[in-house]
Amino acid sequence: GGPRPRPLSGARSLSTSLVFVAGEEGRLLVRLAARNTDGAARRQGGCGGGGPSIRMYSPALEAALRDVVPSTDPLDAPDFNPISHINKLFPNEESLGRADTFSAELQDQMTVLDEEILQTVRQQTSAGSSARKDLEGGKAAMRELFDKVRDIKAKAERSQTMVHEICRDIKSLDYAKRHLTLTITALKRLQMLVTATEQLSVMTRERMYAEAANLLHAVTQLLAHFEGYAGIRKIDELRAQVGELSDTLRAQVFDDFNRLSAQEGAPQPSQTETLLGACAVVDALGPAARREMVAWFSSWQFAPYKHAFQPYGDAGSLDKTELRYGWHRQLLRQFDETFVTLFPHAWHVGLSLTLDFCSITNKHLEEILDQARGSLDVAVLTHALQKTVEFEKEMHARFSAEARDREGGEGGEGEGGGEG
């Protein structure tokens, strides 16, 4: 019937509440208060009632434990305060009536916890032994794996060394194959050169010009492959032999053409065939021999012209200029009838004859005009100029395409040279 008590607060509230409590409720509360007070003291590092101190964990570890084993039980809180917890459970004297029930519940929880702890300890003991075995097995497996990796690395290094050696051997074999191929090719070409030179010697002796021209082309091409073999006796001997045969062929060809110039009339069919082969030989001897042959033929053709139309001669006057052009037209007609099939078209012999005629005539007219200086007849000079222009137009119409062809093929080099 007295006044309602205030909530328990700390040790003072607890001591005050003990005055109004009797029986078992009071004894249980005293035990709880004593145990929890002692626990709080131990949390603070003290020794309550002579008991051991409680280990305090760091905040980081407490946070990790909350993450691993989350709990909403206030007893698991790191900042658990037993006095506050008791005051919360028993806020007044009337609430102490259920202290025994609460104590029994706590005892049951402790019993369950003890059983769980015991079972966990047993499992941990068994698991620890198994874990040690697994750990040893894992270490052995790691050692075995390490040994295998080391063996694989050693094998890889040996394989790499072997590959380098094989590549080096392959490179050496490749060089050997290349050199062997070059040697075989050079020997084959040398054999061909020796055979072609022997055949060329026979064809030269027999004056078989067509065959000799083909062989001379082949020998020249084969000798080009041996330019880097200077100083080798066999190659030098073959080169000297080919040079001697070329000189012999040149002399024979010009000898045959000289015979042609000494005879009257057109060459005979058999002679024409020989001279065609001789022209092929001249082509094989090179551009220098070809220019020499064209120059020889031009000199042979213009020997009568130089004699008949030389200054101071009967036809060497200015009023005979038209006769000069008529003479050259006759020469071109004779060339077309007799010699046009004898010389290859690529030689442009007709154009060379015309250029040489222009050059010779130019010199003659210069000399004639120089001699007649001061006594020239205007009518004669005008007539000569008119005929000269007509002749130039006629020759341009005939040889303009051929001149462009020769300039494109020979770089504009003319055999005879001269002015129109």
Short mmCIF file of C-alpha atoms in Angstrom, two decimals:
data_model
loop_
_atom_site.label_atom_id
_atom_site.label_comp_id
_atom_site.label_asym_id
_atom_site.label_seq_id
_atom_site.Cartn_x
_atom_site.Cartn_y
_atom_site.Cartn_z
CA GLY A 1 0.00 0.00 0.00
CA GLY A 2 3.04 2.31 -0.01
CA PRO A 3 4.26 4.56 -2.82
CA ARG A 4 5.29 3.05 -6.25
CA PRO A 5 9.07 2.45 -6.34
CA ARG A 6 11.31 4.17 -8.90
CA PRO A 7 13.17 2.12 -11.53
CA LEU A 8 16.38 0.52 -10.42
CA SER A 9 19.39 2.60 -11.29
CA GLY A 10 22.87 1.31 -10.66
CA ALA A 11 24.02 -0.22 -7.37
CA ARG A 12 22.15 2.32 -5.25
CA SER A 13 18.78 1.43 -6.77
CA LEU A 14 19.60 -2.25 -6.34
CA SER A 15 20.43 -1.84 -2.61
CA THR A 16 17.28 0.15 -2.07
CA SER A 17 15.16 -2.50 -3.76
CA LEU A 18 16.56 -5.24 -1.52
CA VAL A 19 14.73 -3.68 1.45
CA PHE A 20 11.33 -4.50 -0.07
CA VAL A 21 12.19 -7.96 -1.35
CA ALA A 22 12.02 -11.15 0.68
CA GLY A 23 12.28 -14.84 -0.02
CA GLU A 24 13.76 -16.51 -3.05
CA GLU A 25 13.17 -13.52 -5.26
CA GLY A 26 15.60 -11.51 -3.17
CA ARG A 27 18.28 -14.18 -3.19
CA LEU A 28 18.09 -14.65 -6.98
CA LEU A 29 18.24 -10.97 -7.63
CA VAL A 30 21.22 -10.65 -5.31
CA ARG A 31 22.98 -13.46 -7.20
CA LEU A 32 22.21 -11.94 -10.57
CA ALA A 33 23.26 -8.52 -9.44
CA ALA A 34 26.43 -9.87 -7.91
CA ARG A 35 27.33 -11.94 -11.03
CA ASN A 36 26.59 -9.15 -13.48
CA THR A 37 28.29 -6.53 -11.36
CA ASP A 38 31.31 -8.76 -11.22
CA GLY A 39 31.09 -9.21 -15.00
CA ALA A 40 30.93 -5.46 -15.58
CA ALA A 41 33.91 -5.01 -13.33
CA ARG A 42 35.80 -7.61 -15.28
CA ARG A 43 34.89 -5.89 -18.54
CA GLN A 44 36.42 -2.72 -17.15
CA GLY A 45 39.62 -4.60 -16.35
CA GLY A 46 38.98 -4.90 -12.60
CA CYS A 47 38.57 -7.96 -10.37
CA GLY A 48 35.11 -8.25 -8.91
CA GLY A 49 34.98 -10.65 -5.99
CA GLY A 50 38.45 -11.96 -6.84
CA GLY A 51 37.33 -13.42 -10.22
CA PRO A 52 39.43 -13.32 -13.41
CA SER A 53 39.25 -10.34 -15.78
CA ILE A 54 37.37 -10.58 -19.08
CA ARG A 55 39.36 -10.18 -22.31
CA MET A 56 38.28 -7.12 -24.30
CA TYR A 57 38.50 -7.35 -28.11
CA SER A 58 39.31 -4.59 -30.47
CA PRO A 59 36.46 -2.78 -32.28
CA ALA A 60 37.62 -4.19 -35.62
CA LEU A 61 37.41 -7.76 -34.32
CA GLU A 62 34.00 -7.10 -32.76
CA ALA A 63 32.76 -5.77 -36.09
CA ALA A 64 34.12 -8.84 -37.87
CA LEU A 65 32.37 -11.13 -35.38
CA ARG A 66 29.09 -9.30 -35.95
CA ASP A 67 29.50 -9.82 -39.70
CA VAL A 68 30.25 -13.52 -39.32
CA VAL A 69 27.76 -14.33 -36.55
CA PRO A 70 25.07 -11.64 -36.51
CA SER A 71 22.98 -11.52 -33.29
CA THR A 72 20.28 -9.34 -31.77
CA ASP A 73 20.73 -10.71 -28.25
CA PRO A 74 21.77 -7.89 -25.86
CA LEU A 75 24.06 -10.33 -24.04
CA ASP A 76 26.19 -10.50 -27.24
CA ALA A 77 26.64 -6.75 -27.42
CA PRO A 78 30.26 -5.64 -26.90
CA ASP A 79 29.12 -2.79 -24.61
CA PHE A 80 26.82 -4.98 -22.49
CA ASN A 81 26.00 -3.43 -19.06
CA PRO A 82 24.44 -5.92 -16.61
CA ILE A 83 22.92 -3.27 -14.33
CA SER A 84 21.18 -1.55 -17.19
CA HIS A 85 20.02 -4.89 -18.49
CA ILE A 86 18.56 -5.93 -15.07
CA ASN A 87 16.85 -2.57 -14.62
CA LYS A 88 15.35 -3.01 -18.06
CA LEU A 89 14.07 -6.48 -17.20
CA PHE A 90 12.85 -5.53 -13.71
CA PRO A 91 11.87 -1.89 -13.78
CA ASN A 92 9.97 -2.10 -10.41
CA GLU A 93 9.32 -4.34 -7.34
CA GLU A 94 6.26 -5.93 -8.89
CA SER A 95 8.33 -7.23 -11.81
CA LEU A 96 10.56 -9.16 -9.45
CA GLY A 97 7.84 -11.74 -9.21
CA ARG A 98 9.01 -13.34 -12.43
CA ALA A 99 12.69 -13.42 -11.39
CA ASP A 100 12.61 -17.16 -10.74
CA THR A 101 11.10 -17.83 -14.14
CA PHE A 102 13.69 -15.64 -15.81
CA SER A 103 16.46 -17.34 -13.81
CA ALA A 104 15.23 -20.75 -14.92
CA GLU A 105 15.16 -19.62 -18.55
CA LEU A 106 18.70 -18.35 -18.24
CA GLN A 107 19.76 -21.64 -16.67
CA ASP A 108 18.22 -23.55 -19.54
CA GLN A 109 19.95 -21.33 -22.05
CA MET A 110 23.24 -21.87 -20.24
CA THR A 111 22.69 -25.62 -20.28
CA VAL A 112 21.96 -25.53 -24.02
CA LEU A 113 24.98 -23.33 -24.58
CA ASP A 114 27.18 -25.66 -22.57
CA GLU A 115 25.99 -28.60 -24.65
CA GLU A 116 26.55 -26.71 -27.87
CA ILE A 117 30.00 -25.61 -26.70
CA LEU A 118 30.90 -29.17 -25.75
CA GLN A 119 29.65 -30.51 -29.07
CA THR A 120 31.43 -27.76 -30.96
CA VAL A 121 34.67 -28.48 -29.07
CA ARG A 122 34.41 -32.13 -29.94
CA GLN A 123 33.68 -31.36 -33.58
CA GLN A 124 36.50 -28.87 -33.64
CA THR A 125 38.87 -31.43 -32.19
CA SER A 126 37.90 -33.91 -34.89
CA ALA A 127 37.83 -31.21 -37.55
CA GLY A 128 41.19 -29.91 -36.39
CA SER A 129 42.75 -33.33 -36.86
CA SER A 130 41.13 -33.64 -40.28
CA ALA A 131 42.13 -30.08 -41.12
CA ARG A 132 45.72 -30.84 -40.17
CA LYS A 133 45.64 -33.87 -42.41
CA ASP A 134 44.07 -31.83 -45.22
CA LEU A 135 46.65 -29.10 -44.66
CA GLU A 136 49.50 -31.60 -44.82
CA GLY A 137 47.93 -33.10 -47.92
CA GLY A 138 47.61 -29.65 -49.45
CA LYS A 139 51.24 -28.87 -48.64
CA ALA A 140 52.32 -32.18 -50.19
CA ALA A 141 50.22 -31.45 -53.28
CA MET A 142 51.77 -27.99 -53.53
CA ARG A 143 55.25 -29.48 -53.25
CA GLU A 144 54.37 -32.01 -55.92
CA LEU A 145 52.91 -29.28 -58.12
CA PHE A 146 56.01 -27.15 -57.58
CA ASP A 147 58.21 -30.09 -58.57
CA LYS A 148 56.10 -30.66 -61.70
CA VAL A 149 56.26 -26.97 -62.62
CA ARG A 150 60.02 -27.02 -62.13
CA ASP A 151 60.29 -30.14 -64.31
CA ILE A 152 58.10 -28.53 -66.98
CA LYS A 153 60.22 -25.39 -66.90
CA ALA A 154 63.41 -27.45 -67.24
CA LYS A 155 61.90 -29.39 -70.13
CA ALA A 156 60.78 -26.15 -71.79
CA GLU A 157 64.30 -24.74 -71.50
CA ARG A 158 65.75 -27.93 -72.95
CA SER A 159 63.15 -27.81 -75.74
CA GLN A 160 64.00 -24.19 -76.48
CA THR A 161 67.69 -25.04 -76.64
CA MET A 162 66.91 -27.96 -78.93
CA VAL A 163 64.77 -25.72 -81.18
CA HIS A 164 67.62 -23.19 -81.42
CA GLU A 165 70.03 -25.94 -82.36
CA ILE A 166 67.61 -27.34 -84.94
CA CYS A 167 67.05 -23.86 -86.41
CA ARG A 168 70.78 -23.33 -86.59
CA ASP A 169 71.21 -26.65 -88.34
CA ILE A 170 68.32 -25.86 -90.69
CA LYS A 171 69.86 -22.47 -91.50
CA SER A 172 73.19 -24.12 -92.22
CA LEU A 173 71.48 -26.69 -94.41
CA ASP A 174 69.56 -23.93 -96.17
CA TYR A 175 72.79 -22.09 -96.91
CA ALA A 176 74.34 -25.32 -98.09
CA LYS A 177 71.33 -26.04 -100.30
CA ARG A 178 71.43 -22.53 -101.73
CA HIS A 179 75.15 -22.74 -102.43
CA LEU A 180 74.73 -26.22 -103.87
CA THR A 181 71.93 -24.99 -106.11
CA LEU A 182 74.04 -22.07 -107.29
CA THR A 183 76.96 -24.40 -107.88
CA ILE A 184 74.85 -26.85 -109.87
CA THR A 185 73.36 -23.99 -111.90
CA ALA A 186 76.82 -22.53 -112.55
CA LEU A 187 78.15 -25.93 -113.62
CA LYS A 188 75.21 -26.44 -115.97
CA ARG A 189 75.74 -23.01 -117.48
CA LEU A 190 79.45 -23.67 -117.76
CA GLN A 191 78.74 -26.93 -119.56
CA MET A 192 76.32 -25.13 -121.89
CA LEU A 193 78.91 -22.42 -122.48
CA VAL A 194 81.62 -24.92 -123.34
CA THR A 195 79.29 -26.80 -125.69
CA ALA A 196 78.01 -23.61 -127.34
CA THR A 197 81.56 -22.30 -127.78
CA GLU A 198 82.66 -25.52 -129.47
CA GLN A 199 79.65 -25.43 -131.77
CA LEU A 200 80.26 -21.73 -132.50
CA SER A 201 83.80 -22.58 -133.52
CA VAL A 202 82.52 -25.16 -135.98
CA MET A 203 79.85 -22.81 -137.40
CA THR A 204 82.41 -20.04 -137.79
CA ARG A 205 84.78 -22.32 -139.68
CA GLU A 206 81.99 -23.50 -141.97
CA ARG A 207 80.62 -19.94 -142.46
CA MET A 208 77.18 -21.06 -141.31
CA TYR A 209 76.14 -17.59 -140.27
CA ALA A 210 72.52 -18.18 -139.23
CA GLU A 211 73.48 -20.94 -136.80
CA ALA A 212 76.51 -18.96 -135.66
CA ALA A 213 74.30 -15.94 -134.90
CA ASN A 214 72.04 -17.98 -132.64
CA LEU A 215 75.01 -19.53 -130.88
CA LEU A 216 76.63 -16.13 -130.48
CA HIS A 217 73.50 -14.79 -128.78
CA ALA A 218 73.45 -17.78 -126.44
CA VAL A 219 77.16 -17.53 -125.64
CA THR A 220 76.83 -13.81 -124.92
CA GLN A 221 73.96 -14.42 -122.49
CA LEU A 222 75.85 -17.27 -120.79
CA LEU A 223 78.98 -15.17 -120.40
CA ALA A 224 76.89 -12.48 -118.69
CA HIS A 225 76.22 -14.97 -115.86
CA PHE A 226 79.96 -15.37 -115.30
CA GLU A 227 80.81 -11.69 -114.91
CA GLY A 228 81.54 -12.26 -111.22
CA TYR A 229 83.92 -15.16 -111.96
CA ALA A 230 86.80 -13.06 -113.26
CA GLY A 231 90.17 -14.61 -112.58
CA ILE A 232 89.02 -18.21 -113.01
CA ARG A 233 91.22 -19.74 -115.69
CA LYS A 234 88.54 -21.76 -117.47
CA ILE A 235 86.13 -18.82 -117.64
CA ASP A 236 88.87 -16.47 -118.88
CA GLU A 237 89.88 -18.98 -121.56
CA LEU A 238 86.29 -19.34 -122.77
CA ARG A 239 85.80 -15.57 -122.78
CA ALA A 240 88.99 -15.10 -124.81
CA GLN A 241 87.95 -17.88 -127.20
CA VAL A 242 84.53 -16.29 -127.74
CA GLY A 243 86.21 -12.95 -128.39
CA GLU A 244 88.46 -14.51 -131.02
CA LEU A 245 85.50 -16.22 -132.67
CA SER A 246 83.58 -12.92 -132.70
CA ASP A 247 86.51 -11.17 -134.42
CA THR A 248 86.75 -14.01 -136.94
CA LEU A 249 83.03 -13.82 -137.68
CA ARG A 250 83.21 -10.06 -138.11
CA ALA A 251 86.10 -10.36 -140.54
CA GLN A 252 84.32 -13.08 -142.52
CA VAL A 253 81.07 -11.08 -142.74
CA PHE A 254 82.78 -7.94 -144.00
CA ASP A 255 84.80 -10.05 -146.43
CA ASP A 256 81.58 -11.48 -147.87
CA PHE A 257 80.06 -8.00 -148.23
CA ASN A 258 83.25 -6.76 -149.87
CA ARG A 259 82.87 -9.52 -152.44
CA LEU A 260 79.34 -8.27 -153.02
CA SER A 261 80.62 -4.76 -153.71
CA ALA A 262 83.15 -6.09 -156.20
CA GLN A 263 80.61 -7.89 -158.37
CA GLU A 264 78.19 -6.48 -160.88
CA GLY A 265 74.42 -6.70 -160.51
CA ALA A 266 72.28 -8.04 -157.72
CA PRO A 267 73.47 -10.82 -155.39
CA GLN A 268 72.63 -14.42 -156.28
CA PRO A 269 69.95 -16.26 -154.20
CA SER A 270 72.55 -18.42 -152.46
CA GLN A 271 74.63 -15.34 -151.80
CA THR A 272 71.56 -13.53 -150.46
CA GLU A 273 70.92 -16.35 -148.00
CA THR A 274 74.52 -16.17 -146.80
CA LEU A 275 74.36 -12.39 -146.44
CA LEU A 276 71.10 -12.62 -144.47
CA GLY A 277 72.87 -14.91 -142.03
CA ALA A 278 75.79 -12.48 -142.01
CA CYS A 279 73.43 -9.64 -141.02
CA ALA A 280 72.14 -11.83 -138.17
CA VAL A 281 75.74 -12.30 -137.04
CA VAL A 282 76.25 -8.52 -137.16
CA ASP A 283 73.17 -8.10 -134.96
CA ALA A 284 74.59 -10.66 -132.53
CA LEU A 285 77.95 -8.85 -132.45
CA GLY A 286 76.22 -5.74 -131.11
CA PRO A 287 75.29 -2.15 -132.05
CA ALA A 288 78.88 -1.15 -132.81
CA ALA A 289 79.24 -3.82 -135.51
CA ARG A 290 75.83 -2.89 -136.92
CA ARG A 291 76.77 0.80 -137.20
CA GLU A 292 80.04 -0.17 -138.83
CA MET A 293 78.24 -2.35 -141.38
CA VAL A 294 75.70 0.38 -142.25
CA ALA A 295 78.51 2.92 -142.56
CA TRP A 296 80.45 0.55 -144.87
CA PHE A 297 77.37 -0.01 -147.06
CA SER A 298 76.70 3.74 -147.23
CA SER A 299 80.31 4.45 -148.18
CA TRP A 300 80.10 1.84 -150.94
CA GLN A 301 76.86 3.29 -152.32
CA PHE A 302 78.01 6.93 -152.25
CA ALA A 303 81.44 6.40 -153.76
CA PRO A 304 80.10 7.13 -157.31
CA TYR A 305 78.11 10.11 -156.05
CA LYS A 306 81.11 11.71 -154.39
CA HIS A 307 83.11 11.24 -157.58
CA ALA A 308 80.42 12.53 -159.96
CA PHE A 309 79.15 15.49 -157.93
CA GLN A 310 82.27 16.69 -156.22
CA PRO A 311 82.89 20.44 -156.46
CA TYR A 312 84.89 21.54 -159.50
CA GLY A 313 83.52 18.53 -161.42
CA ASP A 314 81.15 18.47 -164.36
CA ALA A 315 78.08 17.92 -162.14
CA GLY A 316 79.47 19.84 -159.20
CA SER A 317 77.84 23.16 -159.95
CA LEU A 318 74.83 24.81 -158.34
CA ASP A 319 72.65 24.46 -161.41
CA LYS A 320 73.09 20.66 -161.19
CA THR A 321 71.49 20.50 -157.76
CA GLU A 322 68.32 18.93 -159.10
CA LEU A 323 70.44 16.12 -160.56
CA ARG A 324 71.75 15.34 -157.12
CA TYR A 325 68.25 14.72 -155.82
CA GLY A 326 67.39 12.64 -158.87
CA TRP A 327 70.51 10.54 -158.27
CA HIS A 328 69.44 9.83 -154.68
CA ARG A 329 65.94 8.89 -155.76
CA GLN A 330 67.48 6.42 -158.17
CA LEU A 331 69.66 5.06 -155.34
CA LEU A 332 66.62 4.52 -153.12
CA ARG A 333 64.79 2.71 -155.94
CA GLN A 334 67.78 0.46 -156.51
CA PHE A 335 68.00 -0.19 -152.76
CA ASP A 336 64.33 -1.11 -152.58
CA GLU A 337 64.70 -3.50 -155.50
CA THR A 338 68.00 -5.16 -154.50
CA PHE A 339 68.97 -4.67 -150.87
CA VAL A 340 65.83 -3.88 -148.88
CA THR A 341 65.28 -7.58 -148.07
CA LEU A 342 68.95 -8.10 -147.29
CA PHE A 343 69.18 -5.86 -144.24
CA PRO A 344 66.88 -6.12 -141.22
CA HIS A 345 64.18 -3.45 -141.09
CA ALA A 346 65.33 -2.40 -137.60
CA TRP A 347 68.60 -1.18 -139.10
CA HIS A 348 66.76 1.59 -141.05
CA VAL A 349 69.35 1.45 -143.83
CA GLY A 350 67.26 3.56 -146.23
CA LEU A 351 66.99 6.33 -143.65
CA SER A 352 70.71 6.13 -142.95
CA LEU A 353 71.45 6.43 -146.67
CA THR A 354 69.26 9.53 -146.88
CA LEU A 355 70.90 11.13 -143.86
CA ASP A 356 74.35 10.44 -145.29
CA PHE A 357 73.26 11.88 -148.64
CA CYS A 358 72.06 15.03 -146.92
CA SER A 359 75.31 15.34 -145.02
CA ILE A 360 77.48 14.88 -148.14
CA THR A 361 75.32 17.18 -150.24
CA ASN A 362 75.35 19.85 -147.54
CA LYS A 363 79.13 19.92 -147.52
CA HIS A 364 79.29 20.04 -151.33
CA LEU A 365 76.79 22.90 -151.56
CA GLU A 366 78.55 24.87 -148.85
CA GLU A 367 81.79 24.59 -150.74
CA ILE A 368 80.12 25.49 -154.07
CA LEU A 369 78.40 28.54 -152.55
CA ASP A 370 81.63 29.63 -150.96
CA GLN A 371 83.43 29.45 -154.31
CA ALA A 372 80.65 31.33 -156.17
CA ARG A 373 80.39 34.10 -153.60
CA GLY A 374 79.74 37.40 -155.38
CA SER A 375 78.88 35.76 -158.73
CA LEU A 376 75.73 33.83 -157.89
CA ASP A 377 72.86 33.75 -160.34
CA VAL A 378 69.66 34.52 -158.44
CA ALA A 379 67.53 32.40 -160.75
CA VAL A 380 69.84 29.39 -160.35
CA LEU A 381 69.93 29.84 -156.59
CA THR A 382 66.13 30.15 -156.41
CA HIS A 383 65.67 27.04 -158.52
CA ALA A 384 68.10 25.10 -156.33
CA LEU A 385 66.30 26.20 -153.17
CA GLN A 386 62.93 25.22 -154.63
CA LYS A 387 64.15 21.73 -155.57
CA THR A 388 65.81 21.35 -152.18
CA VAL A 389 62.57 22.16 -150.36
CA GLU A 390 60.66 19.73 -152.56
CA PHE A 391 63.24 17.01 -151.88
CA GLU A 392 63.10 17.65 -148.14
CA LYS A 393 59.32 17.36 -148.11
CA GLU A 394 59.49 14.16 -150.13
CA MET A 395 62.05 12.57 -147.78
CA HIS A 396 60.16 13.74 -144.72
CA ALA A 397 56.99 12.13 -145.99
CA ARG A 398 58.81 8.87 -146.61
CA PHE A 399 61.02 8.60 -143.52
CA SER A 400 59.31 10.61 -140.75
CA ALA A 401 57.65 7.55 -139.16
CA GLU A 402 60.82 5.52 -139.57
CA ALA A 403 62.90 8.29 -137.99
CA ARG A 404 60.60 8.41 -134.95
CA ASP A 405 60.81 4.64 -134.70
CA ARG A 406 64.59 4.72 -134.75
CA GLU A 407 64.78 7.55 -132.24
CA GLY A 408 62.49 5.62 -129.90
CA GLY A 409 64.49 2.41 -130.27
CA GLU A 410 68.01 3.82 -130.25
CA GLY A 411 67.67 7.06 -128.31
CA GLY A 412 67.89 9.26 -131.43
CA GLU A 413 71.39 8.09 -132.35
CA GLY A 414 71.98 8.21 -136.11
CA GLU A 415 74.52 6.09 -137.90
CA GLY A 416 75.40 8.51 -140.65
CA GLY A 417 74.39 11.81 -139.07
CA GLY A 418 73.78 14.87 -141.17
CA GLU A 419 71.45 17.68 -141.95
CA GLY A 420 68.55 17.69 -144.40
#
